[in-house]
Tab-separated table of N, CA, C and O in Angstrom:
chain	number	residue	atom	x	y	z
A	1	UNK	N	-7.950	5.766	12.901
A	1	UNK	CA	-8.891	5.056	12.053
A	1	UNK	C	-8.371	3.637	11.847
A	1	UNK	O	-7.249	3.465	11.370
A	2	UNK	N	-9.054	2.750	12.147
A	2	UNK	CA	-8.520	1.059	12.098
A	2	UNK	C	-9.677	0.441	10.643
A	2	UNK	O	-10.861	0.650	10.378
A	3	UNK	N	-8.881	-0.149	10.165
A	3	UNK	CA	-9.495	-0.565	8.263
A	3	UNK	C	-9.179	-2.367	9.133
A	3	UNK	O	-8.390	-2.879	9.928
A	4	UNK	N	-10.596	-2.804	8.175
A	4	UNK	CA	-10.159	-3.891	8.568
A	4	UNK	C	-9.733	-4.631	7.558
A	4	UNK	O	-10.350	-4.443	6.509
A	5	UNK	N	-8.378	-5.871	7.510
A	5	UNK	CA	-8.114	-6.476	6.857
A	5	UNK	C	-8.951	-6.868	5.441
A	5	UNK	O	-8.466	-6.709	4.321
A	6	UNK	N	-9.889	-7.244	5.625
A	6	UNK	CA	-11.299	-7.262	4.262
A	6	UNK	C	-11.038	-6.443	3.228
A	6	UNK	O	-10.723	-6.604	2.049
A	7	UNK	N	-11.348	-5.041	4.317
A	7	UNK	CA	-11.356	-3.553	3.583
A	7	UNK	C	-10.003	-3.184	2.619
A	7	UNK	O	-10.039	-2.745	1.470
A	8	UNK	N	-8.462	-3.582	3.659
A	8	UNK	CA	-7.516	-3.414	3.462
A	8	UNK	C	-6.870	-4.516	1.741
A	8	UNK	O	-6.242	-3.981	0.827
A	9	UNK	N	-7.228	-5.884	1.758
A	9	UNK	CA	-7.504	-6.556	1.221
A	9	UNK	C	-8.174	-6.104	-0.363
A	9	UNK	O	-7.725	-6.431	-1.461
A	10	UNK	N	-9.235	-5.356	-0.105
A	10	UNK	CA	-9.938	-5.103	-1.114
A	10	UNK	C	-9.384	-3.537	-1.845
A	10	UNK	O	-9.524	-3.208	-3.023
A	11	UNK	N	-8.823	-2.851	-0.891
A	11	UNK	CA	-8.141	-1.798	-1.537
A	11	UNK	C	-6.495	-2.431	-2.093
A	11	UNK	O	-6.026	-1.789	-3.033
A	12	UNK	N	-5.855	-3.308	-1.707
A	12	UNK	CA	-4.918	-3.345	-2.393
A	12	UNK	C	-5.889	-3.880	-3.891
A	12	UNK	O	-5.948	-3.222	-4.930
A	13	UNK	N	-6.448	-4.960	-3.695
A	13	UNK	CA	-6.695	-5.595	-5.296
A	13	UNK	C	-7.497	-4.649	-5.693
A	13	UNK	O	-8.193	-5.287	-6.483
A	14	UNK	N	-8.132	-2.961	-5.720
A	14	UNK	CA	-8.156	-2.361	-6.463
A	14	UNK	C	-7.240	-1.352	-7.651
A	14	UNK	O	-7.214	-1.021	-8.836
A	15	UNK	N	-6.537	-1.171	-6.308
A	15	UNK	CA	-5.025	-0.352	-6.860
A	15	UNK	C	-4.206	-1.371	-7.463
A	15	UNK	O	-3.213	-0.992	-8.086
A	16	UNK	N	-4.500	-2.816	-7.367
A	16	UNK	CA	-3.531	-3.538	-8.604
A	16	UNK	C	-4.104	-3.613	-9.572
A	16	UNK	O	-3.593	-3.643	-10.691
A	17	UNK	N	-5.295	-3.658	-9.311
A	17	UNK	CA	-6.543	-3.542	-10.642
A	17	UNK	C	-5.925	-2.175	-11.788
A	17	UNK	O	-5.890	-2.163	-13.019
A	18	UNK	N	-5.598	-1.377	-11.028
A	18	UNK	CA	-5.282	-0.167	-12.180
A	18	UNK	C	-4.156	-0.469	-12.397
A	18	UNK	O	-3.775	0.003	-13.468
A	19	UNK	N	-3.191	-1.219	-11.726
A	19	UNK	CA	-1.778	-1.321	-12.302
A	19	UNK	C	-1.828	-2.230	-13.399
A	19	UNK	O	-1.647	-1.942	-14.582
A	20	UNK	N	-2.155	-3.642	-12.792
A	20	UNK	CA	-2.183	-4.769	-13.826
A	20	UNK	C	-3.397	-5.873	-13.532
A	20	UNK	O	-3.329	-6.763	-12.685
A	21	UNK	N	-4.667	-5.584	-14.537
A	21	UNK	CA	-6.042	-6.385	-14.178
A	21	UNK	C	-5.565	-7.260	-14.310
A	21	UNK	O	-6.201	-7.645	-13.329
A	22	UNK	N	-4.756	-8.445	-14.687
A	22	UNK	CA	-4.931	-9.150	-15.128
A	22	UNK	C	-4.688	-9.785	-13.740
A	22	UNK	O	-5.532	-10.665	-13.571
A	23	UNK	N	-3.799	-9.665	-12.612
A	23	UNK	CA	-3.642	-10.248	-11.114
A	23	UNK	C	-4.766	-10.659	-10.710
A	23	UNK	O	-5.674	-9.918	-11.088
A	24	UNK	N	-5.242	-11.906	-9.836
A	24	UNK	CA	-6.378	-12.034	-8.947
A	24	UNK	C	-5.776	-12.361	-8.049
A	24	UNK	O	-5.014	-13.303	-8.263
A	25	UNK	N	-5.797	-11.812	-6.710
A	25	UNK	CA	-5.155	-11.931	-5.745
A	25	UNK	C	-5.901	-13.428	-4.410
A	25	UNK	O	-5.298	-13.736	-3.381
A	26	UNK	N	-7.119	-14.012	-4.812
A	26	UNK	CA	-6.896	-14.730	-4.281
A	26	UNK	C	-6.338	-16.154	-4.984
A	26	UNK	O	-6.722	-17.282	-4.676
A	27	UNK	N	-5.126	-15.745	-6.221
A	27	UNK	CA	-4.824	-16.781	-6.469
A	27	UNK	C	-2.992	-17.056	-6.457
A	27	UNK	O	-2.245	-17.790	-7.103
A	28	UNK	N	-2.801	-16.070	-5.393
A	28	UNK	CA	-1.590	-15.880	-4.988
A	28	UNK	C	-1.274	-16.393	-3.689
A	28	UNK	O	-2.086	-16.149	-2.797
A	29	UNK	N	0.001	-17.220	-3.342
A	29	UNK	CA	0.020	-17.343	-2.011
A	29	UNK	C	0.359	-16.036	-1.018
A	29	UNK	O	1.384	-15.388	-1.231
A	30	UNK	N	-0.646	-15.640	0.196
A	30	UNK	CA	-0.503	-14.690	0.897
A	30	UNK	C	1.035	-14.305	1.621
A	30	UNK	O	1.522	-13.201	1.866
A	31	UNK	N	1.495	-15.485	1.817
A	31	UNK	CA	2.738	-15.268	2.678
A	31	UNK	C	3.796	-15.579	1.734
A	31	UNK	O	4.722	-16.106	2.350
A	32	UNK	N	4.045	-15.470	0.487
A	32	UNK	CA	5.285	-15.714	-0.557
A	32	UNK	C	5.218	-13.720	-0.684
A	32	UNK	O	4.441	-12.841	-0.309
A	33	UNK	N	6.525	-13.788	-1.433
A	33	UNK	CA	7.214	-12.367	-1.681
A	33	UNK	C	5.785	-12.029	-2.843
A	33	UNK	O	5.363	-12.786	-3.716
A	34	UNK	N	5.457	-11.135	-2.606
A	34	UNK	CA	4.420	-10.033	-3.540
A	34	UNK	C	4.654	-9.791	-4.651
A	34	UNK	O	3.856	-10.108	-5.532
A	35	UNK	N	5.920	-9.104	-4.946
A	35	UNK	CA	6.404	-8.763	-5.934
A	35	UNK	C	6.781	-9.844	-6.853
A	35	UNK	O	6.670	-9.625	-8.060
A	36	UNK	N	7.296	-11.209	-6.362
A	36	UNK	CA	7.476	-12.184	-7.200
A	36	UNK	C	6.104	-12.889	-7.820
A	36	UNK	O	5.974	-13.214	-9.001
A	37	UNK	N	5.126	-13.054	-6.795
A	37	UNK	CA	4.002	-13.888	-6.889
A	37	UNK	C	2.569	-13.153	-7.621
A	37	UNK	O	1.427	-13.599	-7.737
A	38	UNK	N	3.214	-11.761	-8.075
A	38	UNK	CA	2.632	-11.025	-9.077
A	38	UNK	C	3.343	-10.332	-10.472
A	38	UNK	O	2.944	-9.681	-11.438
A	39	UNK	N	4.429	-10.788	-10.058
A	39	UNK	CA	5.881	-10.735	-11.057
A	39	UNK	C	5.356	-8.558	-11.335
A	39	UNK	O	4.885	-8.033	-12.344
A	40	UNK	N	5.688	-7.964	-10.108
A	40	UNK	CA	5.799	-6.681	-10.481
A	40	UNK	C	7.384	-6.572	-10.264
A	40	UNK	O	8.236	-7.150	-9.589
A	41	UNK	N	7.307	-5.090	-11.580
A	41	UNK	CA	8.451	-4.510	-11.067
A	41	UNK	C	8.563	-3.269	-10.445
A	41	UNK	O	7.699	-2.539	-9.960
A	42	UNK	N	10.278	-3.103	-10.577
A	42	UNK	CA	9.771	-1.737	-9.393
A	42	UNK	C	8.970	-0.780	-9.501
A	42	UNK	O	8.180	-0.501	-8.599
A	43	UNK	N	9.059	-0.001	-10.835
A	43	UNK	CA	8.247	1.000	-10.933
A	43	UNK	C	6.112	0.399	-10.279
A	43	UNK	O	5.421	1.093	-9.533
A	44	UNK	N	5.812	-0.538	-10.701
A	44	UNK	CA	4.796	-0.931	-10.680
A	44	UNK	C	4.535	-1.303	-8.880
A	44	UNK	O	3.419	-1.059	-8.421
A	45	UNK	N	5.529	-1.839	-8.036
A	45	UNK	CA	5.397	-1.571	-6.764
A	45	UNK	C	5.467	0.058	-6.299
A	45	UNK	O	4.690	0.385	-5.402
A	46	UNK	N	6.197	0.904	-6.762
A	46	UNK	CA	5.852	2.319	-6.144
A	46	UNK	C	4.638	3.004	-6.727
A	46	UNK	O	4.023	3.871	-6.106
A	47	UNK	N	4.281	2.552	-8.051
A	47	UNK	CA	2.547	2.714	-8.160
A	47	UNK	C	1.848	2.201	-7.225
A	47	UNK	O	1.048	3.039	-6.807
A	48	UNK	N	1.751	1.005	-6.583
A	48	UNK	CA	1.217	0.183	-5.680
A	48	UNK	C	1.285	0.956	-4.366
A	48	UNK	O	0.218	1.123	-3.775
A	49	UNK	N	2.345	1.422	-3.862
A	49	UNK	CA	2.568	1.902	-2.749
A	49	UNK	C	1.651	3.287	-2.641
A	49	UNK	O	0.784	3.460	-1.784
A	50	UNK	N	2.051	4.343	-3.792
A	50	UNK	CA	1.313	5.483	-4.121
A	50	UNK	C	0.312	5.280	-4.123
A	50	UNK	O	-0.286	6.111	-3.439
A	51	UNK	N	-0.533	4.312	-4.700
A	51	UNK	CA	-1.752	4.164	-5.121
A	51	UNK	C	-2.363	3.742	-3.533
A	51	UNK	O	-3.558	4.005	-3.399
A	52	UNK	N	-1.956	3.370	-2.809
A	52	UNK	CA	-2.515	2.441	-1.191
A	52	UNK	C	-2.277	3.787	-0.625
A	52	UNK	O	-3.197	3.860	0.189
A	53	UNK	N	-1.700	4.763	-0.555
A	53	UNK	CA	-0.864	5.496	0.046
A	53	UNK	C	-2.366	6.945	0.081
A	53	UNK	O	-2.829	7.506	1.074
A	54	UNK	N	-2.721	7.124	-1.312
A	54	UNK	CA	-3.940	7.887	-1.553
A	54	UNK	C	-4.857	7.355	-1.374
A	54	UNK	O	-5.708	8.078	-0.855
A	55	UNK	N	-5.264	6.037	-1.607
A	55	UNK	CA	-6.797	5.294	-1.076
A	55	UNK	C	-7.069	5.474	0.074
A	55	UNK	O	-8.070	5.991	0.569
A	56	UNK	N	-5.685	4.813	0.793
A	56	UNK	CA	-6.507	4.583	2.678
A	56	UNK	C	-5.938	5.301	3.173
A	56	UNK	O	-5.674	4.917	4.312
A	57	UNK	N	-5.238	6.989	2.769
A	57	UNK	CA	-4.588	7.875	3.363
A	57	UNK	C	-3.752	7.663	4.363
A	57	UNK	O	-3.892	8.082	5.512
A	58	UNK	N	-2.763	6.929	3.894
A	58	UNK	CA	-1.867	6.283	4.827
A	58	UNK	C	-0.563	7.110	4.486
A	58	UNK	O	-0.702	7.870	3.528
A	59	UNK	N	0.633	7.102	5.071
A	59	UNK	CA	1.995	7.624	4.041
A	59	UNK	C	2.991	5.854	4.773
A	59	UNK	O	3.010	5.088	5.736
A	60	UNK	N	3.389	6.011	3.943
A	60	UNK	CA	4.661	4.572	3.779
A	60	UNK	C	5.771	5.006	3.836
A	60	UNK	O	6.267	4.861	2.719
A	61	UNK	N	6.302	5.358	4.351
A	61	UNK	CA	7.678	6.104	3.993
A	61	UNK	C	8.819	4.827	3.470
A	61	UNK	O	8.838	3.620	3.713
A	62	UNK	N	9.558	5.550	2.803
A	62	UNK	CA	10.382	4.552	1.892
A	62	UNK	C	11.580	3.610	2.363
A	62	UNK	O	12.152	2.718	1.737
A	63	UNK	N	11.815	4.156	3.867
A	63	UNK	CA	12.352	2.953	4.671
A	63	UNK	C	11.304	1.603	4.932
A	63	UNK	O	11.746	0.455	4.874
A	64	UNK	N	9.974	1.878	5.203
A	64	UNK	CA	9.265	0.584	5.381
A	64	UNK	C	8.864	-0.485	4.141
A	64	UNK	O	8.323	-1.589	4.210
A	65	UNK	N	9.305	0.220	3.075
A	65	UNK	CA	8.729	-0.401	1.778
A	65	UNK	C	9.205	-2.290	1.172
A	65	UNK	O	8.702	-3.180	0.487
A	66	UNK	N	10.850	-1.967	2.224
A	66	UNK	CA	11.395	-3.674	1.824
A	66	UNK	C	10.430	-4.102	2.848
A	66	UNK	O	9.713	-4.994	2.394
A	67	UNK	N	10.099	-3.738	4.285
A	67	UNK	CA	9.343	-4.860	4.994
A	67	UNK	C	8.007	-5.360	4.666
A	67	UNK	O	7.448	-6.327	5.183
A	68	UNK	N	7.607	-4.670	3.843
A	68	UNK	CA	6.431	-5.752	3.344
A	68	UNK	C	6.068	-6.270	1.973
A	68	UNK	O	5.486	-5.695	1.053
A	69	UNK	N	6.702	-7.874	2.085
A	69	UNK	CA	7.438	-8.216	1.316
A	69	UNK	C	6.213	-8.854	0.748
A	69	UNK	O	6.134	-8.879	-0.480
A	70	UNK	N	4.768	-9.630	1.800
A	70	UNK	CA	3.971	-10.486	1.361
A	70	UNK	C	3.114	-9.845	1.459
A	70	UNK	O	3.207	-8.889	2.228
A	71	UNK	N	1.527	-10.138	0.519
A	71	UNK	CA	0.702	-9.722	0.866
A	71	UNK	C	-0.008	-9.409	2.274
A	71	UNK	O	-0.589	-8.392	2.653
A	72	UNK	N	0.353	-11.199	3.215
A	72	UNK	CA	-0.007	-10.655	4.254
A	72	UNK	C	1.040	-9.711	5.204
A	72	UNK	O	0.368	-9.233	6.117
A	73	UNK	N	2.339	-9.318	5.290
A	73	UNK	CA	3.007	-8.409	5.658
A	73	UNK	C	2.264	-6.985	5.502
A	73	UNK	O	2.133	-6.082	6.329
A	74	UNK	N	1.700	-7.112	3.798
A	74	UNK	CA	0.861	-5.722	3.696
A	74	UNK	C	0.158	-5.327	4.106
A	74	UNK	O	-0.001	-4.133	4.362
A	75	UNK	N	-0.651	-6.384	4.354
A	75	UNK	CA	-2.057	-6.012	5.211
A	75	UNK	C	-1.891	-5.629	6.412
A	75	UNK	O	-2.451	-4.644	6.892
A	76	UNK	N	-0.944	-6.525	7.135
A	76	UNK	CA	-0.893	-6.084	8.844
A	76	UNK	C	-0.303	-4.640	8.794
A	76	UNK	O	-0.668	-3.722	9.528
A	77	UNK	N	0.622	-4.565	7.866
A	77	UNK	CA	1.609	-3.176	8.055
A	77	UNK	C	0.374	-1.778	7.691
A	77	UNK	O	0.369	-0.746	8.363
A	78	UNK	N	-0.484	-2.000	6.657
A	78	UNK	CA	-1.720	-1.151	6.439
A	78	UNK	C	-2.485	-0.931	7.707
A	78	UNK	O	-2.807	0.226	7.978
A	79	UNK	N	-2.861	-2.052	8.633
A	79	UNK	CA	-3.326	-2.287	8.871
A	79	UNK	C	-3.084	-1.094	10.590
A	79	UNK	O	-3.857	-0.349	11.192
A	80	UNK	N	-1.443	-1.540	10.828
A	80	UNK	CA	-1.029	-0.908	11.834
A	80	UNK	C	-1.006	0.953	11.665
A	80	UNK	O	-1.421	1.808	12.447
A	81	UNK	N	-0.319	1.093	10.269
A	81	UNK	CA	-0.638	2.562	10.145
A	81	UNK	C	-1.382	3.250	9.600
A	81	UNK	O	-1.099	4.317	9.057
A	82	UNK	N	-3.083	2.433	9.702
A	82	UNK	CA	-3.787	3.294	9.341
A	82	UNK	C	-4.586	3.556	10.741
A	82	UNK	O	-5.454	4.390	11.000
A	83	UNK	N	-3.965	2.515	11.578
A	83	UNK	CA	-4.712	2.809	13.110
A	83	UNK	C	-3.910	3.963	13.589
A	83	UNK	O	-4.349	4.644	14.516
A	84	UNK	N	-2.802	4.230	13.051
A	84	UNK	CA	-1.786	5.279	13.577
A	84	UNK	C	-2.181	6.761	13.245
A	84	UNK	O	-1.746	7.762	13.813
A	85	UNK	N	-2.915	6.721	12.411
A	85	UNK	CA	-3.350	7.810	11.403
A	85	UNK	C	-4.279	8.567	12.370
A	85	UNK	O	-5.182	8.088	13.057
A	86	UNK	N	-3.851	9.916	12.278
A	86	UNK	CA	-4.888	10.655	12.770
A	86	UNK	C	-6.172	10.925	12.276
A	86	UNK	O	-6.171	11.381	11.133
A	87	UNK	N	-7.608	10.730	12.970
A	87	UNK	CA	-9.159	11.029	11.697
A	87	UNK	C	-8.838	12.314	11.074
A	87	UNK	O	-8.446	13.367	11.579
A	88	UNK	N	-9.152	11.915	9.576
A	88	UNK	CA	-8.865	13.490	9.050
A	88	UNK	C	-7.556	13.656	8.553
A	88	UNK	O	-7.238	14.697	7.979
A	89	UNK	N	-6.808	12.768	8.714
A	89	UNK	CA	-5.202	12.928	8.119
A	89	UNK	C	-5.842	12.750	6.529
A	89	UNK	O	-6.680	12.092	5.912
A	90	UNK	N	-4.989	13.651	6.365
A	90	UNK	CA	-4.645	13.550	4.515
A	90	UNK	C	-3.049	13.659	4.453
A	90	UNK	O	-2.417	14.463	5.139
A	91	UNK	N	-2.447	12.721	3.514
A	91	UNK	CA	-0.771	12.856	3.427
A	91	UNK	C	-0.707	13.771	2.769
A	91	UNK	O	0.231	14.404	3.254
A	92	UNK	N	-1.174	14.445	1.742
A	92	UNK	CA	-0.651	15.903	0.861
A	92	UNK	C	-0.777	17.295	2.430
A	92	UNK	O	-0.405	18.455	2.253
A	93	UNK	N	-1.249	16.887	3.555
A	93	UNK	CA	-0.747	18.246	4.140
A	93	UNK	C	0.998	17.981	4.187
A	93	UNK	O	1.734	18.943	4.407
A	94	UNK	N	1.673	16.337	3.917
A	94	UNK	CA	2.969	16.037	4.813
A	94	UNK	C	3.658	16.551	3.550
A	94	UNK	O	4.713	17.180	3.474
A	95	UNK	N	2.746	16.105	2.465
A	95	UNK	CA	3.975	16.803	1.328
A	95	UNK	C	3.667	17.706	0.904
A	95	UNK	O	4.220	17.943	-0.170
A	96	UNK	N	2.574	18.848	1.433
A	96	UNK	CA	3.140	20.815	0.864
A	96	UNK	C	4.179	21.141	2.322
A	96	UNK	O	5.040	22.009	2.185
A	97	UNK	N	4.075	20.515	3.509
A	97	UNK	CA	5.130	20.738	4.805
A	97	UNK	C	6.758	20.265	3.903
A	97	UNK	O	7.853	20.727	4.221
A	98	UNK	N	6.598	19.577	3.120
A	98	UNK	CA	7.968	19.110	2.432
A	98	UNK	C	8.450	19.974	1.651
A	98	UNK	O	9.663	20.106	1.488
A	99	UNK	N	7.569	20.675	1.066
A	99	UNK	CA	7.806	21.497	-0.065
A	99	UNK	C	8.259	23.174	0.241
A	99	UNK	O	8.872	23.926	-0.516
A	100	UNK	N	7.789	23.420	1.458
A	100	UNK	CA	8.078	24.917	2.013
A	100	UNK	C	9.837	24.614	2.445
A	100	UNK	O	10.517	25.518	2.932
């Protein structure tokens, strides 16, 4: 399944929407660090991640999480593994396989 940037775009600034409305993301520079240029902290980036992670049924695993540092890093990196994604993937089959 390939999301296009727009789409991808519009699902992060929803899931920041529930973290912190007060962000408008086109008033951030795209290619500065994310986390600074929305002043999150950590806990509020692994909401972010979780929250992208259940929208566009993607999984992030927690080695890739320093590489995307900018918004646009995010997008391409969304962008690449949601084309990776099998149709029909849901990540909760990867985490009850974790849990057995």
């Amino acid at each position: 399944m390939t999301t296009s940037a727009t789409e991808l775009r519009a699902a992060i600034a929803s899931v920041l929407a529930d973290i912190a409305p007060e962000i408008d993301l086109g008033a951030i520079d795209a290619s500065g660090n994310l986390r600074d240029e929305i002043d999150l902290d950590s806990l509020d980036a692994l909401r972010l991640i979780e929250g992208l992670e259940s929208r566009l049924g993607v999984t992030i695993p927690e080695a890739d999480h320093a590489t995307v540092g900018s918004l646009d890093d995010l997008v391409a990196y969304l962008a690449r593994r949601s084309a990776e994604q099998p149709t029909g993937y849901d990540r909760r089959d990867d985490e009850s396989a974790d849990t057995r």
